[in-house]
CSV table of C-alpha atoms (C1' of nucleotides) in Angstrom, one decimal:
chain,number,residue,atom,x,y,z
A,1,MET,CA,5.3,13.8,-33.5
A,2,LYS,CA,4.7,10.4,-34.8
A,3,ARG,CA,1.7,8.2,-34.1
A,4,ASN,CA,1.8,6.2,-30.9
A,5,SER,CA,4.6,8.3,-29.5
A,6,ARG,CA,2.6,10.3,-27.0
A,7,LEU,CA,4.2,8.6,-24.0
A,8,SER,CA,7.8,9.1,-25.1
A,9,SER,CA,7.1,12.6,-26.4
A,10,THR,CA,5.5,13.5,-23.1
A,11,LEU,CA,8.4,12.1,-21.1
A,12,HIS,CA,10.8,14.1,-23.3
A,13,ILE,CA,8.9,17.2,-22.4
A,14,LEU,CA,8.7,16.4,-18.7
A,15,VAL,CA,12.4,15.8,-18.5
A,16,HIS,CA,13.0,19.2,-19.9
A,17,MET,CA,10.7,20.7,-17.3
A,18,ALA,CA,12.5,18.8,-14.6
A,19,GLU,CA,15.8,20.3,-15.8
A,20,ALA,CA,14.4,23.9,-15.7
A,21,PRO,CA,12.6,23.8,-12.3
A,22,ASP,CA,13.1,27.6,-11.8
A,23,ARG,CA,10.9,28.8,-14.6
A,24,ALA,CA,7.8,28.0,-16.6
A,25,LEU,CA,8.3,26.6,-20.1
A,26,THR,CA,5.8,27.7,-22.8
A,27,SER,CA,3.9,25.3,-25.0
A,28,GLU,CA,5.9,26.9,-27.8
A,29,GLU,CA,9.2,25.9,-26.3
A,30,LEU,CA,8.0,22.4,-25.4
A,31,ALA,CA,6.6,21.9,-28.9
A,32,GLY,CA,10.1,22.8,-30.2
A,33,PHE,CA,11.6,19.9,-28.2
A,34,ILE,CA,9.4,17.3,-29.9
A,35,HIS,CA,9.0,19.1,-33.2
A,36,THR,CA,5.3,19.7,-33.1
A,37,ASN,CA,2.7,22.3,-32.6
A,38,PRO,CA,2.0,24.2,-29.3
A,39,VAL,CA,-1.6,23.3,-29.5
A,40,VAL,CA,-0.8,19.6,-29.8
A,41,VAL,CA,1.4,19.9,-26.7
A,42,ARG,CA,-1.4,21.6,-24.7
A,43,ARG,CA,-3.9,19.1,-25.8
A,44,THR,CA,-1.6,16.2,-25.0
A,45,ILE,CA,-0.6,17.2,-21.5
A,46,ALA,CA,-3.9,18.7,-20.5
A,47,GLY,CA,-4.6,15.4,-18.7
A,48,LEU,CA,-1.4,15.7,-16.7
A,49,ARG,CA,-2.6,19.0,-15.3
A,50,GLU,CA,-5.7,17.4,-14.0
A,51,ALA,CA,-3.6,14.7,-12.4
A,52,GLY,CA,-1.5,17.3,-10.7
A,53,ILE,CA,1.7,16.1,-12.5
A,54,VAL,CA,2.1,19.6,-14.1
A,55,THR,CA,0.7,23.0,-13.5
A,56,SER,CA,0.1,25.7,-16.1
A,57,SER,CA,-0.2,29.4,-15.8
A,58,ARG,CA,-1.4,32.0,-18.3
A,59,GLY,CA,-0.1,35.4,-19.4
A,60,HIS,CA,3.3,37.0,-19.2
A,61,GLY,CA,5.9,34.5,-17.8
A,62,GLY,CA,3.3,31.8,-17.9
A,63,GLY,CA,3.8,28.3,-19.1
A,64,TRP,CA,4.2,24.8,-17.7
A,65,GLN,CA,6.0,23.5,-14.6
A,66,LEU,CA,6.1,20.2,-12.7
A,67,GLY,CA,3.4,19.8,-10.1
A,68,ARG,CA,5.7,18.0,-7.7
A,69,ALA,CA,9.2,16.6,-7.4
A,70,PRO,CA,10.4,14.3,-10.2
A,71,ASP,CA,11.0,11.4,-7.8
A,72,ARG,CA,7.3,11.5,-6.9
A,73,ILE,CA,6.1,11.3,-10.5
A,74,SER,CA,5.9,7.7,-11.8
A,75,LEU,CA,5.5,6.6,-15.4
A,76,ALA,CA,2.4,4.7,-14.3
A,77,GLU,CA,0.7,8.0,-13.4
A,78,ILE,CA,1.9,9.7,-16.5
A,79,SER,CA,0.7,6.9,-18.7
A,80,ALA,CA,-2.7,6.9,-17.0
A,81,ALA,CA,-3.0,10.6,-17.2
A,82,LEU,CA,-2.4,10.5,-20.9
A,83,GLY,CA,-5.3,8.0,-21.2
A,84,GLU,CA,-3.0,5.5,-22.8
A,85,THR,CA,-4.0,1.9,-23.0
A,86,LEU,CA,-1.1,-0.4,-22.1
A,87,LEU,CA,-2.6,-3.3,-24.0
A,88,PRO,CA,-3.9,-2.5,-27.5
A,89,PHE,CA,-6.3,-5.4,-28.3
A,90,SER,CA,-10.0,-4.9,-28.1
A,91,THR,CA,-12.4,-7.3,-26.5
A,92,GLU,CA,-15.7,-5.6,-27.3
A,93,PRO,CA,-18.5,-8.0,-28.2
A,94,GLU,CA,-19.4,-8.0,-31.8
A,95,SER,CA,-21.9,-10.9,-31.7
A,96,PRO,CA,-23.7,-10.6,-28.4
A,97,GLY,CA,-25.1,-13.9,-27.5
A,98,CYS,CA,-22.4,-16.0,-29.2
A,99,LEU,CA,-21.0,-18.3,-26.6
A,100,VAL,CA,-17.7,-18.8,-28.5
A,101,GLU,CA,-17.2,-15.0,-28.4
A,102,GLN,CA,-18.1,-14.9,-24.8
A,103,ALA,CA,-15.6,-17.5,-23.9
A,104,VAL,CA,-12.9,-15.7,-25.9
A,105,ILE,CA,-13.6,-12.4,-24.3
A,106,ALA,CA,-13.7,-13.9,-20.8
A,107,VAL,CA,-10.3,-15.4,-21.2
A,108,LEU,CA,-8.8,-12.4,-22.9
A,109,ASP,CA,-10.2,-10.0,-20.3
A,110,ASP,CA,-8.8,-12.1,-17.5
A,111,PHE,CA,-5.4,-11.9,-19.2
A,112,ARG,CA,-5.8,-8.2,-19.8
A,113,LEU,CA,-6.7,-7.5,-16.2
A,114,GLU,CA,-3.7,-9.4,-14.9
A,115,ALA,CA,-1.4,-7.9,-17.5
A,116,GLU,CA,-2.4,-4.3,-16.9
A,117,ARG,CA,-1.9,-4.8,-13.2
A,118,LEU,CA,1.6,-6.2,-13.8
A,119,LEU,CA,2.6,-3.5,-16.2
A,120,ALA,CA,1.3,-0.7,-14.0
A,121,GLU,CA,3.1,-2.1,-11.1
A,122,ARG,CA,6.4,-2.0,-12.9
A,123,LEU,CA,5.8,1.4,-14.4
A,124,SER,CA,5.0,2.7,-10.9
A,125,HIS,CA,8.6,2.0,-9.9
A,126,ILE,CA,10.1,4.1,-12.6
A,127,THR,CA,10.0,7.9,-11.9
A,128,LEU,CA,10.8,11.0,-13.8
A,129,ALA,CA,13.9,11.3,-11.5
A,130,ASP,CA,15.2,8.0,-13.0
A,131,LEU,CA,14.9,9.6,-16.5
A,132,THR,CA,16.6,12.8,-15.5
A,133,ALA,CA,19.4,10.7,-13.8
A,134,ASP,CA,19.8,8.7,-17.0
A,135,PHE,CA,19.9,11.9,-19.0
A,136,ARG,CA,22.6,13.5,-16.7
A,137,ARG,CA,24.7,10.4,-17.0
A,138,ARG,CA,24.7,10.7,-20.8
A,139,TYR,CA,25.3,14.4,-20.6
A,140,ASP,CA,28.3,13.9,-18.3
A,141,LEU,CA,29.7,11.2,-20.6
A,142,ILE,CA,29.6,13.5,-23.6
A,143,GLY,CA,31.1,16.3,-21.5
A,144,VAL,CA,34.0,14.0,-20.5
A,145,SER,CA,34.6,12.7,-24.1
A,146,SER,CA,34.5,16.3,-25.4
A,147,HIS,CA,37.1,17.2,-22.8
A,148,ALA,CA,39.3,14.3,-23.8
A,149,VAL,CA,39.3,15.5,-27.5
B,1,MET,CA,-14.6,-6.8,-37.6
B,2,LYS,CA,-13.7,-3.8,-35.5
B,3,ARG,CA,-10.3,-2.2,-35.3
B,4,ASN,CA,-7.8,-3.8,-32.9
B,5,SER,CA,-9.9,-7.0,-32.6
B,6,ARG,CA,-7.8,-9.2,-34.8
B,7,LEU,CA,-6.7,-11.3,-31.8
B,8,SER,CA,-10.1,-11.9,-30.5
B,9,SER,CA,-11.6,-12.4,-33.9
B,10,THR,CA,-8.9,-14.9,-34.8
B,11,LEU,CA,-9.5,-16.8,-31.5
B,12,HIS,CA,-13.2,-16.9,-32.3
B,13,ILE,CA,-12.4,-18.5,-35.6
B,14,LEU,CA,-10.0,-21.0,-34.2
B,15,VAL,CA,-12.4,-22.2,-31.5
B,16,HIS,CA,-14.9,-22.9,-34.3
B,17,MET,CA,-12.3,-24.8,-36.1
B,18,ALA,CA,-11.4,-26.7,-33.0
B,19,GLU,CA,-15.1,-27.6,-32.6
B,20,ALA,CA,-15.3,-29.0,-36.1
B,21,PRO,CA,-12.1,-31.1,-36.3
B,22,ASP,CA,-13.5,-33.5,-38.8
B,23,ARG,CA,-13.9,-31.1,-41.7
B,24,ALA,CA,-12.4,-28.0,-43.3
B,25,LEU,CA,-14.2,-24.7,-42.8
B,26,THR,CA,-14.2,-22.3,-45.7
B,27,SER,CA,-13.2,-18.6,-45.4
B,28,GLU,CA,-16.8,-17.8,-46.2
B,29,GLU,CA,-18.0,-19.8,-43.1
B,30,LEU,CA,-15.3,-18.3,-40.9
B,31,ALA,CA,-16.1,-14.8,-42.1
B,32,GLY,CA,-19.7,-15.4,-41.1
B,33,PHE,CA,-18.7,-16.1,-37.5
B,34,ILE,CA,-17.0,-12.7,-37.1
B,35,HIS,CA,-19.2,-10.8,-39.6
B,36,THR,CA,-16.6,-9.9,-42.1
B,37,ASN,CA,-15.4,-10.7,-45.5
B,38,PRO,CA,-13.8,-14.0,-46.6
B,39,VAL,CA,-10.8,-12.1,-48.0
B,40,VAL,CA,-10.2,-10.4,-44.7
B,41,VAL,CA,-10.2,-13.8,-43.0
B,42,ARG,CA,-7.7,-15.2,-45.4
B,43,ARG,CA,-5.5,-12.2,-45.1
B,44,THR,CA,-5.7,-12.2,-41.3
B,45,ILE,CA,-4.9,-15.9,-40.7
B,46,ALA,CA,-2.4,-16.2,-43.5
B,47,GLY,CA,0.4,-15.8,-40.9
B,48,LEU,CA,-1.1,-18.7,-38.9
B,49,ARG,CA,-0.6,-21.0,-41.8
B,50,GLU,CA,3.1,-20.1,-42.0
B,51,ALA,CA,3.3,-20.8,-38.3
B,52,GLY,CA,1.7,-24.2,-38.7
B,53,ILE,CA,-1.2,-23.3,-36.5
B,54,VAL,CA,-3.7,-23.9,-39.3
B,55,THR,CA,-3.6,-25.6,-42.7
B,56,SER,CA,-5.5,-24.6,-45.8
B,57,SER,CA,-6.5,-26.6,-48.8
B,58,ARG,CA,-8.0,-25.5,-52.1
B,59,GLY,CA,-10.8,-26.7,-54.3
B,60,HIS,CA,-13.8,-28.9,-53.5
B,61,GLY,CA,-14.1,-29.6,-49.8
B,62,GLY,CA,-11.2,-27.3,-49.2
B,63,GLY,CA,-10.9,-24.7,-46.4
B,64,TRP,CA,-9.2,-24.3,-43.1
B,65,GLN,CA,-8.3,-26.8,-40.3
B,66,LEU,CA,-6.1,-26.7,-37.2
B,67,GLY,CA,-2.5,-27.7,-37.8
B,68,ARG,CA,-2.2,-29.5,-34.5
B,69,ALA,CA,-4.1,-30.3,-31.3
B,70,PRO,CA,-5.8,-27.3,-29.5
B,71,ASP,CA,-3.8,-28.0,-26.3
B,72,ARG,CA,-0.6,-27.5,-28.3
B,73,ILE,CA,-1.6,-24.1,-29.7
B,74,SER,CA,-0.8,-21.2,-27.3
B,75,LEU,CA,-2.1,-17.7,-27.4
B,76,ALA,CA,1.5,-16.5,-27.5
B,77,GLU,CA,2.0,-18.3,-30.8
B,78,ILE,CA,-1.2,-17.0,-32.2
B,79,SER,CA,-0.5,-13.4,-31.2
B,80,ALA,CA,3.0,-13.7,-32.7
B,81,ALA,CA,1.7,-15.2,-35.9
B,82,LEU,CA,-0.7,-12.4,-36.3
B,83,GLY,CA,2.2,-10.0,-36.1
B,84,GLU,CA,0.5,-8.2,-33.2
B,85,THR,CA,2.5,-6.0,-30.9
B,86,LEU,CA,1.6,-6.5,-27.3
B,87,LEU,CA,2.7,-3.0,-26.3
B,88,PRO,CA,1.5,-0.2,-28.4
B,89,PHE,CA,3.8,2.7,-27.7
B,90,SER,CA,6.5,3.7,-30.1
B,91,THR,CA,10.1,4.5,-29.2
B,92,GLU,CA,11.5,5.5,-32.5
B,93,PRO,CA,13.9,8.4,-32.3
B,94,GLU,CA,12.6,11.7,-33.8
B,95,SER,CA,15.5,13.8,-32.8
B,96,PRO,CA,18.6,11.7,-33.2
B,97,GLY,CA,21.4,13.2,-31.1
B,98,CYS,CA,19.1,14.6,-28.4
B,99,LEU,CA,20.3,13.2,-25.1
B,100,VAL,CA,17.0,13.6,-23.4
B,101,GLU,CA,15.3,11.6,-26.1
B,102,GLN,CA,18.0,9.0,-25.8
B,103,ALA,CA,17.5,8.7,-22.1
B,104,VAL,CA,13.7,8.4,-22.5
B,105,ILE,CA,14.0,5.7,-25.2
B,106,ALA,CA,16.6,3.7,-23.2
B,107,VAL,CA,14.3,3.5,-20.2
B,108,LEU,CA,11.2,2.8,-22.2
B,109,ASP,CA,12.9,0.1,-24.3
B,110,ASP,CA,14.1,-1.6,-21.2
B,111,PHE,CA,10.6,-1.6,-19.9
B,112,ARG,CA,9.2,-2.8,-23.1
B,113,LEU,CA,11.6,-5.7,-23.4
B,114,GLU,CA,10.8,-6.9,-19.9
B,115,ALA,CA,7.1,-6.4,-20.3
B,116,GLU,CA,6.9,-8.3,-23.6
B,117,ARG,CA,8.8,-11.1,-22.1
B,118,LEU,CA,6.3,-11.2,-19.2
B,119,LEU,CA,3.2,-11.0,-21.3
B,120,ALA,CA,4.5,-13.6,-23.8
B,121,GLU,CA,5.3,-15.9,-20.9
B,122,ARG,CA,1.8,-15.7,-19.6
B,123,LEU,CA,0.2,-16.0,-23.0
B,124,SER,CA,2.2,-19.1,-23.6
B,125,HIS,CA,0.3,-20.8,-20.8
B,126,ILE,CA,-3.1,-20.2,-22.3
B,127,THR,CA,-4.0,-22.7,-25.1
B,128,LEU,CA,-6.8,-23.0,-27.5
B,129,ALA,CA,-8.0,-26.0,-25.5
B,130,ASP,CA,-8.6,-23.7,-22.5
B,131,LEU,CA,-10.8,-21.6,-24.7
B,132,THR,CA,-12.8,-24.5,-26.1
B,133,ALA,CA,-13.2,-25.8,-22.5
B,134,ASP,CA,-14.6,-22.4,-21.4
B,135,PHE,CA,-16.9,-22.4,-24.4
B,136,ARG,CA,-18.2,-25.9,-23.5
B,137,ARG,CA,-18.8,-24.9,-20.0
B,138,ARG,CA,-21.0,-22.1,-21.1
B,139,TYR,CA,-22.7,-24.3,-23.7
B,140,ASP,CA,-23.6,-26.9,-21.0
B,141,LEU,CA,-24.8,-24.2,-18.7
B,142,ILE,CA,-27.2,-22.9,-21.3
B,143,GLY,CA,-28.3,-26.4,-22.1
B,144,VAL,CA,-29.1,-27.1,-18.4
B,145,SER,CA,-30.9,-23.8,-17.9
B,146,SER,CA,-33.0,-24.3,-21.0
B,147,HIS,CA,-33.9,-27.7,-19.7
B,148,ALA,CA,-34.9,-26.2,-16.4
B,149,VAL,CA,-37.3,-23.9,-18.2
C,1,DC,C1',-4.3,49.0,-22.1
C,2,DG,C1',-1.3,45.9,-24.6
C,3,DA,C1',1.5,41.9,-24.9
C,4,DT,C1',1.6,37.2,-23.8
C,5,DT,C1',0.1,32.6,-22.9
C,6,DC,C1',-3.1,29.1,-22.0
C,7,DG,C1',-7.8,26.6,-23.2
C,8,DT,C1',-10.5,24.9,-26.6
C,9,DA,C1',-13.4,24.3,-30.6
C,10,DA,C1',-13.4,23.5,-35.4
C,11,DC,C1',-11.4,22.2,-39.4
C,12,DT,C1',-7.8,19.8,-42.5
C,13,DA,C1',-4.5,16.4,-43.7
C,14,DA,C1',-2.1,12.1,-43.3
C,15,DC,C1',-2.1,7.6,-42.1
C,16,DT,C1',-3.9,3.0,-41.0
C,17,DA,C1',-6.7,-0.9,-41.4
C,18,DA,C1',-10.9,-3.0,-42.9
C,19,DG,C1',-13.7,-3.9,-46.7
C,20,DT,C1',-14.3,-5.0,-51.7
C,21,DT,C1',-13.4,-6.4,-56.4
C,22,DA,C1',-11.1,-9.1,-59.6
C,23,DC,C1',-8.7,-12.7,-61.2
C,24,DA,C1',-5.1,-16.3,-61.2
C,25,DT,C1',-4.0,-20.9,-59.2
C,26,DG,C1',-5.1,-25.4,-57.6
C,27,DA,C1',-8.0,-29.5,-56.4
C,28,DA,C1',-12.0,-32.4,-56.5
C,29,DA,C1',-16.2,-34.1,-58.8
C,30,DC,C1',-18.4,-35.5,-62.7
D,1,DG,C1',-11.0,-32.6,-69.6
D,2,DT,C1',-14.2,-29.4,-68.2
D,3,DT,C1',-16.8,-27.5,-64.5
D,4,DT,C1',-17.1,-26.0,-59.9
D,5,DC,C1',-15.4,-24.7,-55.7
D,6,DA,C1',-12.0,-22.7,-52.8
D,7,DT,C1',-7.7,-20.4,-51.6
D,8,DG,C1',-3.9,-16.6,-52.7
D,9,DT,C1',-3.1,-12.1,-53.6
D,10,DA,C1',-2.9,-7.7,-55.7
D,11,DA,C1',-5.2,-3.4,-56.2
D,12,DC,C1',-8.5,-0.2,-55.0
D,13,DT,C1',-12.1,2.0,-51.9
D,14,DT,C1',-13.9,3.4,-47.6
D,15,DA,C1',-14.0,4.5,-42.8
D,16,DG,C1',-11.9,5.9,-38.7
D,17,DT,C1',-8.2,7.9,-36.0
D,18,DT,C1',-4.9,11.2,-34.8
D,19,DA,C1',-1.7,14.8,-35.6
D,20,DG,C1',-1.5,19.3,-37.3
D,21,DT,C1',-3.5,24.0,-38.0
D,22,DT,C1',-6.3,28.1,-37.5
D,23,DA,C1',-8.9,31.0,-34.8
D,24,DC,C1',-10.3,33.3,-31.0
D,25,DG,C1',-11.8,33.9,-26.1
D,26,DA,C1',-10.0,34.1,-21.2
D,27,DA,C1',-6.6,35.1,-17.9
D,28,DT,C1',-2.4,37.4,-16.3
D,29,DC,C1',1.3,40.6,-15.9
D,30,DG,C1',3.8,44.8,-16.7
DNA sequence: CGATTCGTAACTAACTAAGTTACATGAAAC
DNA sequence: GTTTCATGTAACTTAGTTAGTTACGAATCG
């Protein structure tokens, strides 16, 4: 799992969970999908459990399942549950009292607030169901072309 | 200079340059404003020179100046010249051939494209002149309140 | 009870970016 | 023309972040 790929890795995992709604997938299995370690998976998606996006159960037959239907899970929620920041730049004061810095931060924070609102709004319209639909489209296409050959 | 504060640090520097249009500021001076090293400054704003946002000159009386009027320098250009990525998440394939991953990346890349267009559009409407105006507003306020006391 | 699976803490390794040193290049002052 | 000042840049060091790993306790099922 590469740096900065927590969102896409998590989505990858969630699509697999959406495709196997009848059973719980173990961290081990999920880790296999994104080529990483089970502990990394548990750590990464721990926040999703608190957000109700997934549920986990222990012991025999335990593992992870979606907490609700894929069409009711938006990318905005997932991103927020991961604790991801949509905009990377920092605006923390380094010279408190400097008026130039204050002006810069004020303008930048205004922009950030508006930008985050915009991005979250757009992400809230994309659901896990959209991803599974896209996956199925690709899957069927491969199936057809294999048939043709 | 903290991590991820290259944009705000650079803006800080540029406002100082805008406030001293009659002379060149040295890397040493600029570094002082953001509490860092002259070499870090030179390295950071090297891209701005190539973009024509600033000019640099060597030797006696040399240093840095704005390449054009502050109202013709937008934050979009500055951010681009810094090589900053507005959206942090990665979408590089880690399992080429995996249809789930392909679906995830396709959706995420669509979103990114649209989001970057949106953010750049907004940043292009904020100029360095807006920042200096904000600074002057704060400066005048302090002046007045000092007077009052 | 024994096997399985999550939860989490603690540690290690890899990577990134800032900070630093050093020195060559160029320009102005004298 | 030599001295001084400033940028340009490469190379190295240091600090901070995050993924990866190990270890073990807690919960659950057969």
